[in-house]
PDB file of C-alpha atoms and ligand atoms in Angstrom:
ATOM      1  CA  UNK A  27       7.838  47.909  -2.347  1.00 96.00           C
ATOM      2  CA  UNK A  28       4.337  46.723  -3.162  1.00 98.00           C
ATOM      3  CA  UNK A  29       2.678  47.170  -6.557  1.00 98.00           C
ATOM      4  CA  UNK A  30      -0.997  46.597  -7.235  1.00 98.00           C
ATOM      5  CA  UNK A  31      -1.718  45.385 -10.782  1.00 98.00           C
ATOM      6  CA  UNK A  32      -5.349  45.898 -11.774  1.00 99.00           C
ATOM      7  CA  UNK A  33      -7.020  44.472 -14.872  1.00 98.00           C
ATOM      8  CA  UNK A  34     -10.467  45.411 -16.094  1.00 98.00           C
ATOM      9  CA  UNK A  35     -13.252  43.645 -17.961  1.00 98.00           C
ATOM     10  CA  UNK A  36     -12.673  40.778 -20.368  1.00 98.00           C
ATOM     11  CA  UNK A  37      -8.958  40.545 -19.656  1.00 98.00           C
ATOM     12  CA  UNK A  38      -9.700  37.222 -17.917  1.00 98.00           C
ATOM     13  CA  UNK A  39     -10.592  36.044 -21.451  1.00 98.00           C
ATOM     14  CA  UNK A  40      -7.071  36.583 -22.816  1.00 98.00           C
ATOM     15  CA  UNK A  41      -6.073  33.643 -24.985  1.00 96.00           C
ATOM     16  CA  UNK A  42      -9.688  33.257 -26.111  1.00 97.00           C
ATOM     17  CA  UNK A  43     -10.793  36.796 -26.991  1.00 97.00           C
ATOM     18  CA  UNK A  44      -9.696  38.273 -30.333  1.00 97.00           C
ATOM     19  CA  UNK A  45      -6.288  36.532 -30.507  1.00 97.00           C
ATOM     20  CA  UNK A  46      -5.446  38.554 -33.628  1.00 97.00           C
ATOM     21  CA  UNK A  47      -5.446  41.660 -31.396  1.00 97.00           C
ATOM     22  CA  UNK A  48      -4.464  40.378 -27.945  1.00 98.00           C
ATOM     23  CA  UNK A  49      -2.445  37.262 -28.813  1.00 96.00           C
ATOM     24  CA  UNK A  50      -3.045  33.660 -27.816  1.00 96.00           C
ATOM     25  CA  UNK A  51      -1.422  33.707 -24.363  1.00 98.00           C
ATOM     26  CA  UNK A  52      -3.816  33.334 -21.434  1.00 98.00           C
ATOM     27  CA  UNK A  53      -4.561  35.571 -18.454  1.00 98.00           C
ATOM     28  CA  UNK A  54      -2.982  32.956 -16.224  1.00 98.00           C
ATOM     29  CA  UNK A  55       0.224  33.224 -18.237  1.00 98.00           C
ATOM     30  CA  UNK A  56       0.147  37.014 -17.875  1.00 98.00           C
ATOM     31  CA  UNK A  57      -0.161  36.668 -14.083  1.00 98.00           C
ATOM     32  CA  UNK A  58       2.695  34.183 -13.941  1.00 98.00           C
ATOM     33  CA  UNK A  59       4.872  36.526 -16.025  1.00 98.00           C
ATOM     34  CA  UNK A  60       4.098  39.498 -13.757  1.00 98.00           C
ATOM     35  CA  UNK A  61       4.779  37.476 -10.597  1.00 98.00           C
ATOM     36  CA  UNK A  62       8.072  36.130 -11.969  1.00 98.00           C
ATOM     37  CA  UNK A  63       9.187  39.625 -12.937  1.00 98.00           C
ATOM     38  CA  UNK A  64       8.263  41.065  -9.549  1.00 98.00           C
ATOM     39  CA  UNK A  65      10.133  38.235  -7.785  1.00 97.00           C
ATOM     40  CA  UNK A  66      13.229  39.084  -9.841  1.00 97.00           C
ATOM     41  CA  UNK A  67      12.899  42.767  -8.980  1.00 96.00           C
ATOM     42  CA  UNK A  68      12.339  42.048  -5.284  1.00 96.00           C
ATOM     43  CA  UNK A  69       8.904  43.637  -5.448  1.00 97.00           C
ATOM     44  CA  UNK A  70       5.689  42.382  -3.880  1.00 98.00           C
ATOM     45  CA  UNK A  71       2.869  42.177  -6.435  1.00 97.00           C
ATOM     46  CA  UNK A  72      -0.852  41.861  -5.965  1.00 98.00           C
ATOM     47  CA  UNK A  73      -2.748  41.102  -9.169  1.00 98.00           C
ATOM     48  CA  UNK A  74      -6.467  41.720  -9.396  1.00 98.00           C
ATOM     49  CA  UNK A  75      -9.015  41.369 -12.211  1.00 98.00           C
ATOM     50  CA  UNK A  76     -12.684  42.251 -12.275  1.00 98.00           C
ATOM     51  CA  UNK A  77     -15.395  42.729 -14.864  1.00 98.00           C
ATOM     52  CA  UNK A  78     -17.205  45.188 -12.558  1.00 98.00           C
ATOM     53  CA  UNK A  79     -16.492  48.901 -12.389  1.00 98.00           C
ATOM     54  CA  UNK A  80     -17.393  49.277  -8.690  1.00 98.00           C
ATOM     55  CA  UNK A  81     -15.116  46.399  -7.723  1.00 98.00           C
ATOM     56  CA  UNK A  82     -12.252  48.021  -9.614  1.00 98.00           C
ATOM     57  CA  UNK A  83     -12.914  51.270  -7.725  1.00 98.00           C
ATOM     58  CA  UNK A  84     -12.941  49.427  -4.382  1.00 98.00           C
ATOM     59  CA  UNK A  85      -9.615  47.817  -5.285  1.00 98.00           C
ATOM     60  CA  UNK A  86      -8.028  51.148  -6.236  1.00 98.00           C
ATOM     61  CA  UNK A  87      -9.215  52.625  -2.933  1.00 98.00           C
ATOM     62  CA  UNK A  88      -7.729  49.659  -1.047  1.00 98.00           C
ATOM     63  CA  UNK A  89      -4.294  50.673  -2.350  1.00 98.00           C
ATOM     64  CA  UNK A  90      -4.343  53.807  -0.209  1.00 97.00           C
ATOM     65  CA  UNK A  91      -1.839  53.298   2.578  1.00 96.00           C
ATOM     66  CA  UNK A  92      -1.085  49.713   1.505  1.00 97.00           C
ATOM     67  CA  UNK A  93       0.609  49.925  -1.926  1.00 98.00           C
ATOM     68  CA  UNK A  94       3.417  52.048  -3.358  1.00 97.00           C
ATOM     69  CA  UNK A  95       2.217  52.125  -6.942  1.00 98.00           C
ATOM     70  CA  UNK A  96      -0.475  50.947  -9.320  1.00 98.00           C
ATOM     71  CA  UNK A  97      -0.307  49.384 -12.780  1.00 98.00           C
ATOM     72  CA  UNK A  98      -3.740  49.468 -14.367  1.00 99.00           C
ATOM     73  CA  UNK A  99      -5.240  48.171 -17.587  1.00 98.00           C
ATOM     74  CA  UNK A 100      -8.832  49.373 -17.216  1.00 98.00           C
ATOM     75  CA  UNK A 101      -9.726  47.705 -20.558  1.00 98.00           C
ATOM     76  CA  UNK A 102     -12.998  49.123 -21.958  1.00 98.00           C
ATOM     77  CA  UNK A 103     -13.517  51.274 -18.838  1.00 98.00           C
ATOM     78  CA  UNK A 104     -10.493  53.274 -20.006  1.00 98.00           C
ATOM     79  CA  UNK A 105     -12.740  54.922 -22.540  1.00 98.00           C
ATOM     80  CA  UNK A 106     -15.822  55.457 -20.373  1.00 98.00           C
ATOM     81  CA  UNK A 107     -15.048  55.764 -16.687  1.00 98.00           C
ATOM     82  CA  UNK A 108     -14.696  59.077 -14.896  1.00 98.00           C
ATOM     83  CA  UNK A 109     -15.215  57.072 -11.683  1.00 98.00           C
ATOM     84  CA  UNK A 110     -11.969  55.137 -12.194  1.00 98.00           C
ATOM     85  CA  UNK A 111     -10.159  58.415 -12.886  1.00 98.00           C
ATOM     86  CA  UNK A 112     -11.543  59.905  -9.678  1.00 98.00           C
ATOM     87  CA  UNK A 113     -10.530  56.816  -7.666  1.00 98.00           C
ATOM     88  CA  UNK A 114      -6.956  56.984  -8.996  1.00 98.00           C
ATOM     89  CA  UNK A 115      -6.805  60.708  -8.201  1.00 98.00           C
ATOM     90  CA  UNK A 116      -8.214  60.045  -4.732  1.00 98.00           C
ATOM     91  CA  UNK A 117      -5.462  57.609  -3.727  1.00 98.00           C
ATOM     92  CA  UNK A 118      -2.769  59.731  -5.394  1.00 97.00           C
ATOM     93  CA  UNK A 119      -0.292  56.887  -5.973  1.00 97.00           C
ATOM     94  CA  UNK A 120       2.195  56.724  -8.860  1.00 97.00           C
ATOM     95  CA  UNK A 121       0.220  54.947 -11.567  1.00 98.00           C
ATOM     96  CA  UNK A 122       1.002  53.562 -15.020  1.00 98.00           C
ATOM     97  CA  UNK A 123      -1.708  52.828 -17.602  1.00 98.00           C
ATOM     98  CA  UNK A 124      -1.124  49.731 -19.726  1.00 98.00           C
ATOM     99  CA  UNK A 125      -2.826  48.493 -22.890  1.00 98.00           C
ATOM    100  CA  UNK A 126      -1.836  45.259 -24.565  1.00 98.00           C
ATOM    101  CA  UNK A 127      -2.936  46.511 -27.981  1.00 98.00           C
ATOM    102  CA  UNK A 128      -1.983  49.791 -29.614  1.00 98.00           C
ATOM    103  CA  UNK A 129      -5.209  51.650 -28.839  1.00 98.00           C
ATOM    104  CA  UNK A 130      -3.933  54.697 -30.733  1.00 96.00           C
ATOM    105  CA  UNK A 131      -4.225  52.723 -33.981  1.00 97.00           C
ATOM    106  CA  UNK A 132      -7.737  51.395 -33.284  1.00 97.00           C
ATOM    107  CA  UNK A 133     -11.315  52.758 -33.362  1.00 97.00           C
ATOM    108  CA  UNK A 134     -12.127  56.406 -32.643  1.00 97.00           C
ATOM    109  CA  UNK A 135     -13.926  55.495 -29.422  1.00 97.00           C
ATOM    110  CA  UNK A 136     -10.677  54.051 -28.061  1.00 98.00           C
ATOM    111  CA  UNK A 137      -8.822  57.358 -28.518  1.00 98.00           C
ATOM    112  CA  UNK A 138     -10.197  58.763 -25.277  1.00 98.00           C
ATOM    113  CA  UNK A 139      -8.631  57.641 -22.007  1.00 98.00           C
ATOM    114  CA  UNK A 140     -10.236  59.093 -18.905  1.00 98.00           C
ATOM    115  CA  UNK A 141      -7.732  57.448 -16.553  1.00 98.00           C
ATOM    116  CA  UNK A 142      -4.714  58.892 -18.378  1.00 98.00           C
ATOM    117  CA  UNK A 143      -5.031  62.187 -16.509  1.00 98.00           C
ATOM    118  CA  UNK A 144      -4.167  60.335 -13.293  1.00 98.00           C
ATOM    119  CA  UNK A 145      -1.277  58.312 -14.784  1.00 98.00           C
ATOM    120  CA  UNK A 146       2.391  59.202 -15.022  1.00 97.00           C
ATOM    121  CA  UNK A 147       2.978  56.951 -18.012  1.00 97.00           C
ATOM    122  CA  UNK A 148       1.016  55.041 -20.615  1.00 98.00           C
ATOM    123  CA  UNK A 149       2.398  51.885 -22.244  1.00 98.00           C
ATOM    124  CA  UNK A 150       0.413  50.843 -25.332  1.00 98.00           C
ATOM    125  CA  UNK A 151       0.831  48.110 -27.894  1.00 98.00           C
ATOM    126  CA  UNK A 152       3.745  46.260 -26.282  1.00 98.00           C
ATOM    127  CA  UNK A 153       1.692  43.161 -25.519  1.00 98.00           C
ATOM    128  CA  UNK A 154       2.218  41.518 -22.133  1.00 98.00           C
ATOM    129  CA  UNK A 155       5.671  43.165 -21.915  1.00 98.00           C
ATOM    130  CA  UNK A 156       3.865  46.461 -21.280  1.00 98.00           C
ATOM    131  CA  UNK A 157       3.158  45.275 -17.735  1.00 98.00           C
ATOM    132  CA  UNK A 158       6.798  44.574 -16.958  1.00 98.00           C
ATOM    133  CA  UNK A 159       7.788  47.926 -18.471  1.00 98.00           C
ATOM    134  CA  UNK A 160       5.257  49.623 -16.219  1.00 98.00           C
ATOM    135  CA  UNK A 161       6.583  47.767 -13.161  1.00 98.00           C
ATOM    136  CA  UNK A 162      10.174  48.704 -14.109  1.00 97.00           C
ATOM    137  CA  UNK A 163       9.148  52.347 -14.306  1.00 97.00           C
ATOM    138  CA  UNK A 164       7.571  52.267 -10.847  1.00 97.00           C
ATOM    139  CA  UNK A 165      10.553  50.445  -9.334  1.00 96.00           C
ATOM    140  CA  UNK A 166      13.407  52.308 -11.024  1.00 94.00           C
ATOM    141  CA  UNK A 167      12.033  55.782 -11.410  1.00 89.00           C
ATOM    142  CA  UNK A 168       9.726  56.043  -8.403  1.00 78.00           C
ATOM    143  CA  UNK A 169      11.560  54.239  -5.587  1.00 61.00           C
ATOM    144  CA  UNK A 170      12.913  56.857  -3.180  1.00 54.00           C
ATOM    145  CA  UNK A 171      16.722  56.766  -3.572  1.00 46.00           C
TER     146      UNK A 171
HETATM  147  C1  LIG B 201      -7.263  47.112 -23.919  1.00 94.04           C
HETATM  148  C2  LIG B 201      -7.750  48.064 -25.004  1.00 94.04           C
HETATM  149  C3  LIG B 201      -9.191  48.476 -24.742  1.00 94.04           C
HETATM  150  O1  LIG B 201      -9.631  49.372 -25.743  1.00 94.04           O
HETATM  151  C4  LIG B 201     -10.084  47.260 -24.749  1.00 94.04           C
HETATM  152  O2  LIG B 201     -11.417  47.627 -24.431  1.00 94.04           O
HETATM  153  C5  LIG B 201      -9.601  46.160 -23.874  1.00 94.04           C
HETATM  154  C6  LIG B 201      -8.168  45.913 -23.763  1.00 94.04           C
HETATM  155  C7  LIG B 201      -5.843  46.594 -24.218  1.00 94.04           C
HETATM  156  O3  LIG B 201      -5.230  46.069 -23.296  1.00 94.04           O
HETATM  157  O4  LIG B 201      -5.366  46.691 -25.341  1.00 94.04           O
HETATM  158  O5  LIG B 201     -10.394  45.416 -23.308  1.00 94.04           O
HETATM  159  O6  LIG B 201      -7.202  47.835 -22.698  1.00 94.04           O
END
């Protein structure tokens, strides 16, 4: 099984950006945690981060025919991007939306998620562990038995 993990803008700044909200652990640490978890689960992971909407769309499209599931934290594009929603719908893969912070308890403009309509699950406010929960969902509940 291969899972594509996609991270949107400013997530490369984890550890530096707003540590009161996102914690002080770095993006590199997040990637190492995801890779270690996938190794344990016997899953192949590809992790990708971009600050550019079009690049994120290209990456989602690349999953068609090559990946079995997507974990995506679209960051600020969550709240603005119909194009990301359309890309996820186009590839039609089981997808889980992840947010490190609890967006439901934050500003009004964060209450809209365009991508959610293409996602089977949303994990919010569980910190970095949200990514491993999302991977566990794809592996345990989506792998053909
Ligand atoms: C985020 C929440 C978004 O509202 C924000 O724009 C981010 C990160 C999160 O992981 O909590 O950049 O997706």
